[in-house]
Amino acid sequence: MAAFCKGRSRFKRVLLQQTFIRNLTGTFDYDVAVIGGGSGGLACSKEAAQFGKKVVVLDYVEPSPKGTKWGLGGTCVNVGCIPKKLMHQSALLGTAVKDAGKYGWNIPTPVSHDWHTMAEAVQNHVRSLNWGHRVQLQDKKVKYLNLKGSLLDEHTIRGVNKAGKETVLTAENIVIATGMRPKLPADVPGAEEHGISSDDLFWLKESPGKTLVVGASYVALECAGFLTGIGLDTSVMARSIALRGFDQQMAGLVTDHMESYGTRFSWQCVPRRVEKLASGALQVTWEDSGSRTEHSDTFDTVLWAVGRAAETRKLNLEKVGVVLEKESGNIIVADNEASSVPNIYAIGDIGEGRPELTPVAIKAGKLLARRLAGASTELMNYDKIPTTVFTPLEYGCVGLSEEEAERRYGKDRIEVYHAFYKPLEFTVAERDASQCYIKAVCLRDGDQPILGLHFTGPNAGEVTQGFALGLQCGATYRHLLDTVGIHPTCAEEVVKLNITKRSGLDATVTGC
Ligand SMILES: Cc1cc2nc3c(=O)[nH]c(=O)nc-3n(C[C@H](O)[C@H](O)[C@H](O)COP(=O)(O)OP(=O)(O)OC[C@H]3O[C@@H](n4cnc5c(N)ncnc54)[C@H](O)[C@@H]3O)c2cc1C
């Protein structure tokens, strides 16, 4: 206790000295200090340094409750987009192998998948990205500190390393880019003890085996999708709807396809407890909230994908006057990413109401850096952000869902053009295309501005990215009609849309 008090008083002394020197000279150790070296933080720090600012970035990974940890680069690189897309690709290859026979390949059966090989290759790639990020910071003269940061005052950061050693530094501007972490349910006995989250899944050395994925967010469905695709017995348990916030007709197509692909779904079910049996298997007991009956089954792995939360409370933000959204704990931000304290900014997932996507965090971070350097006044445009859900049948979208368009403009002012189409590559492979669907949600007025575009099918991300440019430029249905397709592609079906939902006509595409 005496040592603790001594440490604290030494720390207070250092802080007072820092404040005194800063007040006296008006200078700071850094022009910009960024807490969080993920998508947003790295982009912001490198950009600010490019504009001649003296920049430091603090990044520290708190191990998951299961003890999984990783390197520099944040969620996307280590436990998000990158390992997820690579494992999704592994699953797609399994489907391609099945198709290959129909296309003339002699593939000895049965084919099998080796988790260890896939995971090692993915993890090695991620490690190479971690290294690449460190090199880039060095090249761009950004000081990188592997410290856990929190605020002491509006210009002072306290960093603590893994051995508990403290460093205090000051900065004119502070950017918080600490992202989010998976939530684990506190009210389900055994959930944390026996379950894992997406923070662990990508770093497992051995196959998760028979897996229960709890949740129906995009993270839940993507993970369940690739686990099914690599041949694992996979179930999804969902309390309510899938892909909340996305167009619900499209969400239905995605989960219908997953069911036909082999993923089992239990809807309106709530896990009650997880117990480890003597055999090592995990027994999950859940309640079907419709029939109010209890059920149980055993699994090798239980993956919780029930949402993500900002860990802002650990940053001491409220003490320095940064206002947080009460429920989410996210930082309330203005259009210029400033928090309620003018020199403290927040970018990426941690900003309240911001889309939780890597390119959003990167772009917002770069634009903020340019503004801080006085090189630009441009603000981030959060409108019409495209995204893709990498489920076995991919779903790409940009703009408004049909529900949101109706809510904003009224059903009568909306025209929806839609089509069920068959990707050419599905024909020879005799794959079912029932869920391959496109819809353009337009205003009925004038040239019919496109409010939202939705696409399920192969390479949805690639397709949607191109059309996102169109929507950003104010594309109308008239522009779609004026665009010549690229034949034979799935994307050309977008520019051929001609059946309205209102007409009630069959929207199945026939012929070329
Ligand atoms: C499974 C999964 C799949 C995803 N797939 C996609 C996708 O396909 N496409 C897409 O666009 N987005 C995807 N995302 C979302 C994307 O990863 C995030 O939106 C993005 O990483 C957010 O960037 P960020 O800078 O806000 O935070 P992060 O990238 O999370 O970085 C925050 C960093 O700050 C560190 N940190 C936290 N607290 C402190 C502290 N006190 N001191 C120092 N460092 C700290 C963290 O350890 C982390 O390194 C996915 C997310 C998940 C979980």
PDB file of N, CA and C and ligand atoms in Angstrom, residues 35-41 58-61 73-76 79-81 84 147-149 177-180 198 202 218-219 222 308 315 347-350 356-359 361 390, ligand 1:
ATOM      1  N   ILE A  35      -4.767   7.900 -29.714  1.00  0.00           N
ATOM      2  CA  ILE A  35      -4.874   6.700 -28.872  1.00  0.00           C
ATOM      3  C   ILE A  35      -5.641   5.657 -29.686  1.00  0.00           C
ATOM      4  N   GLY A  36      -4.965   4.583 -30.019  1.00  0.00           N
ATOM      5  CA  GLY A  36      -5.581   3.514 -30.816  1.00  0.00           C
ATOM      6  C   GLY A  36      -4.935   3.400 -32.182  1.00  0.00           C
ATOM      7  N   GLY A  37      -4.237   2.302 -32.411  1.00  0.00           N
ATOM      8  CA  GLY A  37      -3.551   2.100 -33.693  1.00  0.00           C
ATOM      9  C   GLY A  37      -4.275   1.096 -34.560  1.00  0.00           C
ATOM     10  N   GLY A  38      -5.560   1.374 -34.819  1.00  0.00           N
ATOM     11  CA  GLY A  38      -6.342   0.549 -35.743  1.00  0.00           C
ATOM     12  C   GLY A  38      -6.518   1.306 -37.048  1.00  0.00           C
ATOM     13  N   SER A  39      -7.581   0.950 -37.780  1.00  0.00           N
ATOM     14  CA  SER A  39      -7.812   1.539 -39.103  1.00  0.00           C
ATOM     15  C   SER A  39      -7.772   3.069 -39.050  1.00  0.00           C
ATOM     16  N   GLY A  40      -8.565   3.655 -38.165  1.00  0.00           N
ATOM     17  CA  GLY A  40      -8.681   5.109 -38.105  1.00  0.00           C
ATOM     18  C   GLY A  40      -7.431   5.759 -37.554  1.00  0.00           C
ATOM     19  N   GLY A  41      -6.943   5.241 -36.436  1.00  0.00           N
ATOM     20  CA  GLY A  41      -5.804   5.851 -35.745  1.00  0.00           C
ATOM     21  C   GLY A  41      -4.552   5.852 -36.592  1.00  0.00           C
ATOM     22  N   LEU A  58      -0.461   5.695 -29.738  1.00  0.00           N
ATOM     23  CA  LEU A  58      -0.387   4.668 -28.693  1.00  0.00           C
ATOM     24  C   LEU A  58      -1.318   3.537 -29.091  1.00  0.00           C
ATOM     25  N   ASP A  59      -0.816   2.337 -29.103  1.00  0.00           N
ATOM     26  CA  ASP A  59      -1.710   1.198 -29.364  1.00  0.00           C
ATOM     27  C   ASP A  59      -1.408   0.098 -28.372  1.00  0.00           C
ATOM     28  N   TYR A  60      -2.452  -0.463 -27.834  1.00  0.00           N
ATOM     29  CA  TYR A  60      -2.286  -1.519 -26.834  1.00  0.00           C
ATOM     30  C   TYR A  60      -3.457  -2.484 -26.962  1.00  0.00           C
ATOM     31  N   VAL A  61      -3.144  -3.760 -27.052  1.00  0.00           N
ATOM     32  CA  VAL A  61      -4.212  -4.760 -27.184  1.00  0.00           C
ATOM     33  C   VAL A  61      -4.430  -5.449 -25.843  1.00  0.00           C
ATOM     34  N   GLY A  73      -2.428  -2.743 -35.593  1.00  0.00           N
ATOM     35  CA  GLY A  73      -3.290  -2.656 -36.787  1.00  0.00           C
ATOM     36  C   GLY A  73      -4.775  -2.650 -36.457  1.00  0.00           C
ATOM     37  N   GLY A  74      -5.123  -3.010 -35.216  1.00  0.00           N
ATOM     38  CA  GLY A  74      -6.520  -2.922 -34.804  1.00  0.00           C
ATOM     39  C   GLY A  74      -7.371  -4.095 -35.242  1.00  0.00           C
ATOM     40  N   THR A  75      -8.671  -3.905 -35.146  1.00  0.00           N
ATOM     41  CA  THR A  75      -9.651  -4.973 -35.376  1.00  0.00           C
ATOM     42  C   THR A  75      -9.582  -5.512 -36.795  1.00  0.00           C
ATOM     43  N   CYS A  76      -9.615  -4.611 -37.775  1.00  0.00           N
ATOM     44  CA  CYS A  76      -9.710  -5.021 -39.184  1.00  0.00           C
ATOM     45  C   CYS A  76      -8.609  -6.008 -39.546  1.00  0.00           C
ATOM     46  N   VAL A  79      -8.522  -9.176 -36.194  1.00  0.00           N
ATOM     47  CA  VAL A  79      -9.678  -9.975 -35.759  1.00  0.00           C
ATOM     48  C   VAL A  79     -10.957  -9.527 -36.478  1.00  0.00           C
ATOM     49  N   GLY A  80     -10.799  -8.997 -37.661  1.00  0.00           N
ATOM     50  CA  GLY A  80     -11.964  -8.482 -38.382  1.00  0.00           C
ATOM     51  C   GLY A  80     -11.891  -8.791 -39.861  1.00  0.00           C
ATOM     52  N   CYS A  81     -11.991  -7.725 -40.662  1.00  0.00           N
ATOM     53  CA  CYS A  81     -12.123  -7.833 -42.121  1.00  0.00           C
ATOM     54  C   CYS A  81     -11.144  -8.822 -42.759  1.00  0.00           C
ATOM     55  N   LYS A  84     -11.321 -12.565 -41.608  1.00  0.00           N
ATOM     56  CA  LYS A  84     -12.681 -12.995 -41.975  1.00  0.00           C
ATOM     57  C   LYS A  84     -12.794 -13.232 -43.481  1.00  0.00           C
ATOM     58  N   LEU A 147       1.582   1.358 -25.635  1.00  0.00           N
ATOM     59  CA  LEU A 147       1.100   1.731 -24.299  1.00  0.00           C
ATOM     60  C   LEU A 147      -0.418   1.830 -24.308  1.00  0.00           C
ATOM     61  N   LYS A 148      -0.981   1.523 -23.161  1.00  0.00           N
ATOM     62  CA  LYS A 148      -2.431   1.687 -22.989  1.00  0.00           C
ATOM     63  C   LYS A 148      -2.667   3.117 -22.529  1.00  0.00           C
ATOM     64  N   GLY A 149      -3.396   3.880 -23.336  1.00  0.00           N
ATOM     65  CA  GLY A 149      -3.549   5.304 -23.032  1.00  0.00           C
ATOM     66  C   GLY A 149      -4.843   5.620 -22.301  1.00  0.00           C
ATOM     67  N   ALA A 177      -9.196   6.796 -31.002  1.00  0.00           N
ATOM     68  CA  ALA A 177      -9.579   5.857 -32.081  1.00  0.00           C
ATOM     69  C   ALA A 177      -9.435   4.436 -31.544  1.00  0.00           C
ATOM     70  N   THR A 178     -10.102   4.202 -30.425  1.00  0.00           N
ATOM     71  CA  THR A 178      -9.865   2.939 -29.703  1.00  0.00           C
ATOM     72  C   THR A 178     -10.827   1.821 -30.088  1.00  0.00           C
ATOM     73  N   GLY A 179     -11.738   2.080 -31.016  1.00  0.00           N
ATOM     74  CA  GLY A 179     -12.574   1.011 -31.565  1.00  0.00           C
ATOM     75  C   GLY A 179     -13.492   0.354 -30.541  1.00  0.00           C
ATOM     76  N   MET A 180     -13.862  -0.880 -30.852  1.00  0.00           N
ATOM     77  CA  MET A 180     -14.811  -1.619 -30.012  1.00  0.00           C
ATOM     78  C   MET A 180     -14.311  -3.031 -29.772  1.00  0.00           C
ATOM     79  N   SER A 198     -15.335 -13.357 -31.673  1.00  0.00           N
ATOM     80  CA  SER A 198     -14.570 -13.217 -32.920  1.00  0.00           C
ATOM     81  C   SER A 198     -13.122 -12.819 -32.624  1.00  0.00           C
ATOM     82  N   PHE A 202     -10.384 -16.299 -35.035  1.00  0.00           N
ATOM     83  CA  PHE A 202      -9.395 -16.261 -36.127  1.00  0.00           C
ATOM     84  C   PHE A 202      -8.006 -16.704 -35.686  1.00  0.00           C
ATOM     85  N   TYR A 218     -24.024  -9.135 -38.661  1.00  0.00           N
ATOM     86  CA  TYR A 218     -23.237  -9.548 -39.833  1.00  0.00           C
ATOM     87  C   TYR A 218     -22.025 -10.361 -39.396  1.00  0.00           C
ATOM     88  N   VAL A 219     -21.458 -10.021 -38.239  1.00  0.00           N
ATOM     89  CA  VAL A 219     -20.287 -10.792 -37.766  1.00  0.00           C
ATOM     90  C   VAL A 219     -20.706 -12.237 -37.507  1.00  0.00           C
ATOM     91  N   GLU A 222     -21.453 -14.009 -40.922  1.00  0.00           N
ATOM     92  CA  GLU A 222     -20.233 -14.248 -41.705  1.00  0.00           C
ATOM     93  C   GLU A 222     -19.430 -15.408 -41.111  1.00  0.00           C
ATOM     94  N   ARG A 308     -21.010  -5.414 -30.239  1.00  0.00           N
ATOM     95  CA  ARG A 308     -19.711  -4.892 -29.846  1.00  0.00           C
ATOM     96  C   ARG A 308     -19.903  -3.620 -29.038  1.00  0.00           C
ATOM     97  N   LEU A 315     -10.943   5.044 -20.396  1.00  0.00           N
ATOM     98  CA  LEU A 315     -10.099   6.125 -20.939  1.00  0.00           C
ATOM     99  C   LEU A 315     -10.158   7.405 -20.108  1.00  0.00           C
ATOM    100  N   ILE A 347     -12.600   9.240 -33.834  1.00  0.00           N
ATOM    101  CA  ILE A 347     -12.854   8.723 -35.189  1.00  0.00           C
ATOM    102  C   ILE A 347     -13.060   7.214 -35.134  1.00  0.00           C
ATOM    103  N   GLY A 348     -13.684   6.687 -36.185  1.00  0.00           N
ATOM    104  CA  GLY A 348     -13.891   5.239 -36.271  1.00  0.00           C
ATOM    105  C   GLY A 348     -15.085   4.780 -35.452  1.00  0.00           C
ATOM    106  N   ASP A 349     -15.034   3.506 -35.079  1.00  0.00           N
ATOM    107  CA  ASP A 349     -16.184   2.873 -34.435  1.00  0.00           C
ATOM    108  C   ASP A 349     -16.645   3.585 -33.174  1.00  0.00           C
ATOM    109  N   ILE A 350     -15.724   4.270 -32.516  1.00  0.00           N
ATOM    110  CA  ILE A 350     -16.052   4.827 -31.197  1.00  0.00           C
ATOM    111  C   ILE A 350     -16.929   6.073 -31.274  1.00  0.00           C
ATOM    112  N   GLU A 356     -19.751   1.457 -38.563  1.00  0.00           N
ATOM    113  CA  GLU A 356     -18.589   0.731 -38.027  1.00  0.00           C
ATOM    114  C   GLU A 356     -17.910  -0.040 -39.156  1.00  0.00           C
ATOM    115  N   LEU A 357     -17.131   0.669 -39.949  1.00  0.00           N
ATOM    116  CA  LEU A 357     -16.479   0.088 -41.124  1.00  0.00           C
ATOM    117  C   LEU A 357     -15.080   0.658 -41.267  1.00  0.00           C
ATOM    118  N   THR A 358     -14.163  -0.196 -41.712  1.00  0.00           N
ATOM    119  CA  THR A 358     -12.775   0.229 -41.847  1.00  0.00           C
ATOM    120  C   THR A 358     -12.574   1.424 -42.786  1.00  0.00           C
ATOM    121  N   PRO A 359     -13.124   1.405 -44.012  1.00  0.00           N
ATOM    122  CA  PRO A 359     -12.849   2.540 -44.902  1.00  0.00           C
ATOM    123  C   PRO A 359     -13.401   3.854 -44.354  1.00  0.00           C
ATOM    124  N   ALA A 361     -13.494   4.639 -41.070  1.00  0.00           N
ATOM    125  CA  ALA A 361     -12.520   5.076 -40.053  1.00  0.00           C
ATOM    126  C   ALA A 361     -11.284   5.675 -40.727  1.00  0.00           C
ATOM    127  N   PHE A 390     -20.162 -10.591 -46.028  1.00  0.00           N
ATOM    128  CA  PHE A 390     -19.495 -11.713 -46.709  1.00  0.00           C
ATOM    129  C   PHE A 390     -20.018 -13.057 -46.209  1.00  0.00           C
TER     130      PHE A 390
HETATM  131  C1  LIG B   1     -15.351  -9.977 -37.333  1.00  0.00           C
HETATM  132  C2  LIG B   1     -15.350  -8.596 -37.932  1.00  0.00           C
HETATM  133  C3  LIG B   1     -15.386  -8.445 -39.296  1.00  0.00           C
HETATM  134  C4  LIG B   1     -15.367  -7.186 -39.863  1.00  0.00           C
HETATM  135  N1  LIG B   1     -15.421  -7.080 -41.205  1.00  0.00           N
HETATM  136  C5  LIG B   1     -15.399  -5.869 -41.788  1.00  0.00           C
HETATM  137  C6  LIG B   1     -15.415  -5.746 -43.198  1.00  0.00           C
HETATM  138  O1  LIG B   1     -15.480  -6.746 -43.917  1.00  0.00           O
HETATM  139  N2  LIG B   1     -15.346  -4.513 -43.727  1.00  0.00           N
HETATM  140  C7  LIG B   1     -15.281  -3.385 -42.952  1.00  0.00           C
HETATM  141  O2  LIG B   1     -15.223  -2.290 -43.484  1.00  0.00           O
HETATM  142  N3  LIG B   1     -15.277  -3.473 -41.594  1.00  0.00           N
HETATM  143  C8  LIG B   1     -15.326  -4.684 -41.007  1.00  0.00           C
HETATM  144  N4  LIG B   1     -15.286  -4.773 -39.638  1.00  0.00           N
HETATM  145  C9  LIG B   1     -15.289  -3.541 -38.832  1.00  0.00           C
HETATM  146  C10 LIG B   1     -13.881  -2.903 -38.771  1.00  0.00           C
HETATM  147  O3  LIG B   1     -12.955  -3.853 -38.326  1.00  0.00           O
HETATM  148  C11 LIG B   1     -13.922  -1.709 -37.841  1.00  0.00           C
HETATM  149  O4  LIG B   1     -14.940  -0.827 -38.260  1.00  0.00           O
HETATM  150  C12 LIG B   1     -12.600  -0.948 -37.828  1.00  0.00           C
HETATM  151  O5  LIG B   1     -11.537  -1.764 -37.454  1.00  0.00           O
HETATM  152  C13 LIG B   1     -12.712   0.232 -36.872  1.00  0.00           C
HETATM  153  O6  LIG B   1     -11.494   0.923 -36.828  1.00  0.00           O
HETATM  154  P1  LIG B   1     -11.141   1.818 -35.566  1.00  0.00           P
HETATM  155  O7  LIG B   1      -9.920   2.579 -35.943  1.00  0.00           O
HETATM  156  O8  LIG B   1     -12.318   2.563 -35.106  1.00  0.00           O
HETATM  157  O9  LIG B   1     -10.802   0.793 -34.387  1.00  0.00           O
HETATM  158  P2  LIG B   1      -9.937  -0.533 -34.340  1.00  0.00           P
HETATM  159  O10 LIG B   1      -9.501  -0.998 -35.672  1.00  0.00           O
HETATM  160  O11 LIG B   1     -10.699  -1.488 -33.509  1.00  0.00           O
HETATM  161  O12 LIG B   1      -8.608  -0.095 -33.565  1.00  0.00           O
HETATM  162  C14 LIG B   1      -8.620   0.316 -32.227  1.00  0.00           C
HETATM  163  C15 LIG B   1      -7.241   0.045 -31.652  1.00  0.00           C
HETATM  164  O13 LIG B   1      -7.106   0.754 -30.426  1.00  0.00           O
HETATM  165  C16 LIG B   1      -6.517  -0.104 -29.461  1.00  0.00           C
HETATM  166  N5  LIG B   1      -6.879   0.403 -28.143  1.00  0.00           N
HETATM  167  C17 LIG B   1      -8.066   0.308 -27.504  1.00  0.00           C
HETATM  168  N6  LIG B   1      -8.002   0.953 -26.321  1.00  0.00           N
HETATM  169  C18 LIG B   1      -6.748   1.469 -26.240  1.00  0.00           C
HETATM  170  C19 LIG B   1      -6.076   2.256 -25.266  1.00  0.00           C
HETATM  171  N7  LIG B   1      -6.694   2.644 -24.150  1.00  0.00           N
HETATM  172  N8  LIG B   1      -4.788   2.628 -25.500  1.00  0.00           N
HETATM  173  C20 LIG B   1      -4.145   2.233 -26.635  1.00  0.00           C
HETATM  174  N9  LIG B   1      -4.728   1.494 -27.572  1.00  0.00           N
HETATM  175  C21 LIG B   1      -6.018   1.123 -27.388  1.00  0.00           C
HETATM  176  C22 LIG B   1      -7.110  -1.460 -29.810  1.00  0.00           C
HETATM  177  O14 LIG B   1      -6.372  -2.528 -29.251  1.00  0.00           O
HETATM  178  C23 LIG B   1      -7.020  -1.421 -31.330  1.00  0.00           C
HETATM  179  O15 LIG B   1      -5.739  -1.826 -31.741  1.00  0.00           O
HETATM  180  C24 LIG B   1     -15.290  -6.028 -39.029  1.00  0.00           C
HETATM  181  C25 LIG B   1     -15.256  -6.173 -37.638  1.00  0.00           C
HETATM  182  C26 LIG B   1     -15.285  -7.445 -37.091  1.00  0.00           C
HETATM  183  C27 LIG B   1     -15.242  -7.587 -35.607  1.00  0.00           C
END
